[in-house]
Amino acid sequence: MNWWQFIQDVLGTEASTRWQGVRVQKVVVSRRRRVWQIHLQMSQPVPREELSAVESALTAQVDNLKEVTLLPQLTERPRVFRTILQQRKDELSSYLFPTSDVSGLTGVEWVVNDDIELVVNSRQRWERLMEDDICSRMADWFKQEYGIYVLVKCTCTEPLPAPGSPDFRSTDVVPEMKGKVNFISAKFISKPVRKHRKKGERQDNRQVVGEPIPISQVEEGMRQAVVEGEIVEIEKRSLKENRRLSTYYLTDYHDTLMVKHFYDAGQEESIVVGDWLRMQGSVRYDEFEKETVLFLQAWQAVEPPVRQDRAAEKRVELHAHTVMSTLDGVTRIHALIERAAAWG
């Protein structure tokens, strides 16, 4: 299909030369939602305004069609990204740092392939960029300006502090454990005791939007991942400029995820070990942890899942120890009866 000629017929006017050479890769049609997704193969980017104009014109041409979305697929992503960064670097810097005291993108090295990697040589600068959510916001800028999806990473070349130095911190991490979690501190292999607060003591962050996914499905590059589980360990650090960093280990007892939260020193941190939380944030590879990390944007307390017996044929257990037994037992009789009744 001659896409350039096609959109000229649809728009009724002369189309931009940017559309020349564009090919339709595939069209995905959803009858139920009345939506078309048109994947376009192109060698140069088209501004978002032109994409939106064509989308609106196509939508108006088809009866009962709710929406048309154009999805550009670049054939030369590295070249296009380098050109955009070279020509619009000042605009991008103003978008990312409108009021920040960080000196824009000065001193940042760009490594451009199919994705974009920002390389800095200062750990303090890297932590500040992470705090400003630089990777997700830069990816959003490309989507807003050109409708392009790109994965942005940020790494630091400054060596980690040597063991024994004041800035060094170690994490007691154990290897994969069958049937439990992939990594947690050895002292939390058994389920920790839940700490109870007084009524009204908890203060949740802003409301989490979206349904949680299993931690095992979390992938680098997710901008708004939602996960749910129990906090099994917390690490806290003081940073420069009166800032703090809390690192949480969240497990759903199938896998475990490291979660980082940057905040001002004056803010109270109300999360404790044993809390069952739903957390939301962007997921990126952390160069210092050598691990995929969720950078916290929102969280809220939720009720932990109740253990259930889902077997089609119920199993009958004829042996149990309670606190009434002369042998070691920790189960109270009323709790045992209530659990048996709940399982049917």
Coordinates of C-alpha atoms in Angstrom, one line a residue:
M1 CA 0.0 0.0 0.0
N2 CA 1.2 3.5 -0.8
W3 CA 0.7 5.0 2.7
W4 CA 1.6 8.5 1.6
Q5 CA -1.0 8.5 -1.1
F6 CA -3.5 6.8 1.2
I7 CA -3.4 9.5 3.9
Q8 CA -3.5 12.3 1.3
D9 CA -6.8 10.8 0.2
V10 CA -8.0 10.5 3.8
L11 CA -6.9 14.0 4.8
G12 CA -7.9 15.6 1.6
T13 CA -4.7 17.7 1.6
E14 CA -1.1 17.4 0.8
A15 CA 0.6 15.1 3.3
S16 CA 4.0 15.8 4.9
T17 CA 7.0 14.3 3.1
R18 CA 7.8 12.6 6.4
W19 CA 5.2 10.0 5.4
Q20 CA 7.0 9.0 2.2
G21 CA 8.4 5.5 2.2
V22 CA 6.3 4.5 5.2
R23 CA 4.9 0.9 5.0
V24 CA 2.1 -0.7 6.8
Q25 CA 3.6 -3.6 8.8
K26 CA 0.4 -5.0 10.3
V27 CA -3.1 -3.9 11.5
V28 CA -4.6 -5.2 14.7
V29 CA -8.4 -4.9 14.9
S30 CA -10.4 -5.2 18.1
R31 CA -14.1 -5.6 17.2
R32 CA -15.3 -5.6 20.8
R33 CA -13.5 -2.4 21.7
R34 CA -13.8 -0.9 18.2
V35 CA -10.2 0.0 18.0
W36 CA -7.6 -0.3 15.3
Q37 CA -3.8 -0.4 15.9
I38 CA -1.8 0.2 12.8
H39 CA 1.9 -0.7 13.0
L40 CA 4.0 1.5 10.6
Q41 CA 7.5 0.8 9.4
M42 CA 9.4 4.1 8.9
S43 CA 13.0 5.3 8.6
Q44 CA 12.4 8.8 10.2
P45 CA 10.1 9.9 13.1
V46 CA 6.9 11.7 12.6
P47 CA 5.9 14.4 15.2
R48 CA 3.0 13.4 17.6
E49 CA 0.8 16.2 16.2
E50 CA 0.9 14.7 12.7
L51 CA 0.3 11.2 14.1
S52 CA -2.7 12.5 16.0
A53 CA -4.1 14.3 13.0
V54 CA -4.0 11.2 10.8
E55 CA -5.5 9.1 13.7
S56 CA -8.4 11.4 14.1
A57 CA -9.0 11.6 10.3
L58 CA -9.0 7.8 10.0
T59 CA -11.3 7.4 12.9
A60 CA -13.8 9.8 11.4
Q61 CA -13.8 7.9 8.1
V62 CA -15.1 4.6 9.5
D63 CA -18.6 4.3 11.1
N64 CA -18.7 3.1 14.7
L65 CA -15.0 3.1 15.0
K66 CA -13.9 4.4 18.4
E67 CA -10.2 4.9 18.0
V68 CA -7.2 4.5 15.6
T69 CA -3.7 4.3 17.0
L70 CA -0.6 4.6 14.9
L71 CA 2.4 2.7 16.2
P72 CA 5.7 3.8 14.6
Q73 CA 8.4 1.0 14.2
L74 CA 11.7 2.6 13.3
T75 CA 14.0 0.8 10.9
E76 CA 17.1 2.7 12.1
R77 CA 16.5 3.3 15.8
P78 CA 20.2 4.2 16.8
R79 CA 20.5 6.8 14.0
V80 CA 17.1 8.3 14.7
F81 CA 17.8 8.5 18.5
R82 CA 21.2 10.2 17.9
T83 CA 19.7 12.8 15.6
I84 CA 16.9 13.6 18.0
L85 CA 19.2 13.9 21.0
Q86 CA 21.6 16.1 19.0
Q87 CA 19.0 18.4 17.6
R88 CA 16.6 18.6 20.7
K89 CA 19.0 18.1 23.6
D90 CA 18.2 21.6 25.1
E91 CA 14.4 21.0 24.9
L92 CA 14.8 17.6 26.4
S93 CA 16.9 18.9 29.3
S94 CA 14.3 21.7 30.0
Y95 CA 11.6 19.1 30.1
L96 CA 13.4 16.8 32.5
F97 CA 14.8 19.5 34.8
P98 CA 12.4 22.4 34.7
T99 CA 13.2 23.6 38.3
S100 CA 15.9 21.2 39.5
D101 CA 19.4 22.4 40.6
V102 CA 20.9 19.4 38.7
S103 CA 22.9 20.8 35.8
G104 CA 20.6 19.3 33.1
L105 CA 22.2 16.6 31.0
T106 CA 25.7 18.3 31.0
G107 CA 28.4 15.7 31.6
V108 CA 26.1 12.8 30.8
E109 CA 27.5 10.3 28.3
W110 CA 25.0 8.8 25.8
V111 CA 25.2 5.2 24.7
V112 CA 22.7 4.8 21.9
N113 CA 21.7 1.5 20.3
D114 CA 18.1 0.2 20.0
D115 CA 17.7 1.6 23.5
I116 CA 19.3 4.6 25.3
E117 CA 21.7 4.4 28.2
L118 CA 22.8 7.4 30.2
V119 CA 26.3 7.0 31.8
V120 CA 27.4 9.2 34.7
N121 CA 30.7 9.1 36.7
S122 CA 29.3 10.2 40.0
R123 CA 27.3 8.0 42.4
Q124 CA 25.7 11.1 44.0
R125 CA 24.6 12.3 40.5
W126 CA 23.3 8.9 39.6
E127 CA 21.2 8.7 42.8
R128 CA 19.8 12.2 42.1
L129 CA 18.9 11.2 38.6
M130 CA 17.2 8.0 39.9
E131 CA 15.3 10.1 42.5
D132 CA 14.1 12.4 39.6
D133 CA 12.8 9.3 37.8
I134 CA 14.9 10.3 34.8
C135 CA 14.6 7.1 32.8
S136 CA 10.8 6.8 32.9
R137 CA 10.4 10.5 32.2
M138 CA 12.7 10.5 29.2
A139 CA 10.9 7.4 27.8
D140 CA 7.6 9.3 28.3
W141 CA 9.1 12.3 26.4
F142 CA 9.8 10.1 23.3
K143 CA 6.3 8.7 23.4
Q144 CA 4.7 12.1 23.8
E145 CA 6.8 13.7 21.0
Y146 CA 7.0 10.9 18.5
G147 CA 4.8 8.0 19.7
I148 CA 8.0 5.9 20.0
Y149 CA 8.5 3.4 22.8
V150 CA 12.1 3.2 24.0
L151 CA 13.8 1.7 27.1
V152 CA 16.1 4.2 28.9
K153 CA 18.7 3.1 31.4
C154 CA 21.1 5.0 33.7
T155 CA 24.4 3.6 34.9
C156 CA 27.3 4.9 36.9
T157 CA 31.0 4.3 36.3
E158 CA 32.2 5.3 39.8
P159 CA 33.5 2.2 41.6
L160 CA 31.6 0.9 44.6
P161 CA 33.1 1.7 48.1
A162 CA 35.7 -0.7 49.3
P163 CA 34.8 -3.0 52.2
G164 CA 35.7 -1.3 55.5
S165 CA 35.2 2.2 54.1
P166 CA 32.5 4.5 55.8
D167 CA 30.2 4.3 52.7
F168 CA 30.4 0.5 52.3
R169 CA 27.3 -1.5 53.1
S170 CA 26.8 -5.2 52.6
T171 CA 23.6 -7.2 52.1
D172 CA 23.4 -10.7 53.6
V173 CA 21.8 -12.4 50.5
V174 CA 21.4 -16.2 50.2
P175 CA 21.0 -18.1 46.9
E176 CA 17.7 -19.4 45.4
M177 CA 15.7 -21.6 47.8
K178 CA 13.3 -24.1 46.5
G179 CA 9.6 -23.4 47.1
K180 CA 10.3 -20.1 48.9
V181 CA 11.8 -17.0 47.4
N182 CA 14.8 -16.3 45.2
F183 CA 16.7 -14.2 47.7
I184 CA 16.1 -12.9 51.2
S185 CA 18.3 -12.3 54.2
A186 CA 19.1 -15.6 56.0
K187 CA 17.6 -14.4 59.3
F188 CA 14.2 -14.1 57.6
I189 CA 13.9 -17.6 56.1
S190 CA 11.1 -18.3 58.6
K191 CA 8.1 -16.0 58.5
P192 CA 8.7 -12.9 60.6
V193 CA 6.4 -11.9 63.4
R194 CA 4.0 -9.2 62.4
K195 CA 4.3 -5.9 64.3
H196 CA 1.0 -4.3 65.3
R197 CA 0.3 -0.6 65.4
K198 CA -2.1 1.4 67.3
K199 CA -5.2 2.5 65.4
G200 CA -4.6 5.5 63.2
E201 CA -0.8 5.2 63.4
R202 CA -0.3 4.2 59.7
Q203 CA 0.1 6.7 56.9
D204 CA -0.1 5.3 53.4
N205 CA 1.3 6.9 50.4
R206 CA -0.9 8.0 47.4
Q207 CA -3.4 5.4 46.1
V208 CA -2.0 2.6 43.9
V209 CA -3.6 2.4 40.5
G210 CA -4.0 -1.0 38.8
E211 CA -4.0 -4.6 39.7
P212 CA -0.9 -6.4 41.0
I213 CA 1.1 -8.9 38.9
P214 CA 3.2 -11.8 40.3
I215 CA 6.7 -10.6 41.2
S216 CA 8.2 -13.2 38.9
Q217 CA 6.6 -11.3 35.9
V218 CA 8.2 -8.0 36.8
E219 CA 10.5 -6.9 33.9
E220 CA 13.0 -4.1 33.4
G221 CA 11.5 -1.1 31.6
M222 CA 8.0 -1.3 33.2
R223 CA 6.9 2.2 33.9
Q224 CA 4.0 1.5 36.3
A225 CA 4.4 -2.0 37.7
V226 CA 2.1 -3.0 40.6
V227 CA 3.2 -5.8 42.9
E228 CA 1.9 -7.1 46.2
G229 CA 3.6 -9.0 49.0
E230 CA 5.2 -9.0 52.5
I231 CA 8.1 -6.8 53.6
V232 CA 10.8 -9.2 54.9
E233 CA 13.7 -6.9 55.3
I234 CA 14.4 -3.1 55.3
E235 CA 17.7 -1.2 54.9
K236 CA 18.0 2.5 55.4
R237 CA 20.8 4.9 54.3
S238 CA 21.4 8.6 54.8
L239 CA 22.3 10.5 51.6
K240 CA 23.8 13.9 51.0
E241 CA 21.6 17.0 50.8
N242 CA 19.5 15.8 53.8
R243 CA 18.0 12.9 51.8
R244 CA 17.3 9.3 52.8
L245 CA 17.0 6.0 51.0
S246 CA 15.0 3.0 52.2
T247 CA 15.5 -0.3 50.5
Y248 CA 12.7 -2.9 51.0
Y249 CA 12.6 -6.6 50.2
L250 CA 9.1 -7.5 49.1
T251 CA 8.1 -11.2 48.7
D252 CA 5.0 -13.0 47.5
Y253 CA 6.6 -16.3 48.7
H254 CA 7.3 -17.3 45.1
D255 CA 9.8 -14.6 44.3
T256 CA 11.3 -11.5 45.9
L257 CA 11.8 -7.9 44.6
M258 CA 14.1 -5.1 45.8
V259 CA 12.2 -1.8 46.2
K260 CA 13.9 1.5 46.7
H261 CA 12.4 4.7 48.0
F262 CA 14.1 8.2 48.1
Y263 CA 12.6 10.8 50.5
D264 CA 13.5 13.8 52.6
A265 CA 15.0 13.3 56.0
G266 CA 12.1 15.0 57.7
Q267 CA 9.5 12.5 56.4
E268 CA 8.4 9.7 58.7
E269 CA 8.8 6.2 57.3
S270 CA 5.9 4.1 58.5
I271 CA 6.7 0.8 56.7
V272 CA 8.0 -2.0 58.9
V273 CA 8.9 -5.7 58.5
G274 CA 5.9 -7.9 58.3
D275 CA 3.6 -5.4 56.5
W276 CA 1.7 -6.8 53.6
L277 CA 1.7 -4.0 50.9
R278 CA 0.7 -3.2 47.4
M279 CA 3.5 -1.2 45.7
Q280 CA 3.7 0.7 42.4
G281 CA 6.7 2.2 40.6
S282 CA 9.0 2.1 37.6
V283 CA 11.3 -0.9 37.2
R284 CA 15.0 -0.4 36.1
Y285 CA 18.3 -2.2 36.3
D286 CA 20.2 -0.9 39.3
E287 CA 23.9 -0.7 38.5
F288 CA 25.0 -0.7 42.2
E289 CA 22.8 -3.6 43.2
K290 CA 23.4 -5.5 39.9
E291 CA 19.7 -6.3 40.2
T292 CA 16.3 -5.2 38.7
V293 CA 14.8 -2.8 41.2
L294 CA 11.4 -1.2 41.6
F295 CA 11.6 2.6 42.4
L296 CA 8.7 3.3 44.6
Q297 CA 6.1 5.9 43.6
A298 CA 3.0 4.8 45.6
W299 CA 2.1 2.1 48.1
Q300 CA -0.9 1.1 50.3
A301 CA -1.5 -1.5 53.0
V302 CA -3.7 -4.5 51.9
E303 CA -4.9 -7.6 53.7
P304 CA -2.7 -10.6 53.2
P305 CA -4.2 -13.6 51.3
V306 CA -5.9 -16.2 53.4
R307 CA -4.5 -19.7 53.0
Q308 CA -7.0 -21.9 51.3
D309 CA -7.5 -25.6 50.5
R310 CA -8.4 -25.7 46.7
A311 CA -8.2 -29.4 46.3
A312 CA -11.2 -31.0 44.5
E313 CA -11.0 -33.9 46.9
K314 CA -10.5 -32.7 50.5
R315 CA -7.8 -34.4 52.5
V316 CA -8.6 -35.5 56.0
E317 CA -5.8 -35.0 58.6
L318 CA -6.2 -37.2 61.6
H319 CA -3.2 -36.0 63.5
A320 CA -2.6 -32.6 65.1
H321 CA -0.8 -31.1 68.1
T322 CA -2.3 -28.2 70.0
V323 CA -1.3 -26.3 73.1
M324 CA -3.2 -29.0 75.1
S325 CA -0.8 -31.7 73.9
T326 CA 2.0 -33.0 76.2
L327 CA 4.2 -32.8 73.1
D328 CA 5.3 -29.5 71.5
G329 CA 2.4 -27.7 70.0
V330 CA 1.7 -24.1 69.1
T331 CA -1.9 -24.3 67.7
R332 CA -4.8 -23.3 69.8
I333 CA -7.9 -25.6 69.6
H334 CA -10.3 -22.8 68.6
A335 CA -8.0 -21.8 65.8
L336 CA -7.7 -25.4 64.6
I337 CA -11.5 -25.8 64.5
E338 CA -12.0 -22.4 62.7
R339 CA -9.5 -23.3 60.0
A340 CA -11.1 -26.8 59.5
A341 CA -14.5 -25.1 59.2
A342 CA -13.2 -22.5 56.7
W343 CA -11.7 -25.3 54.5
G344 CA -15.0 -27.2 54.6

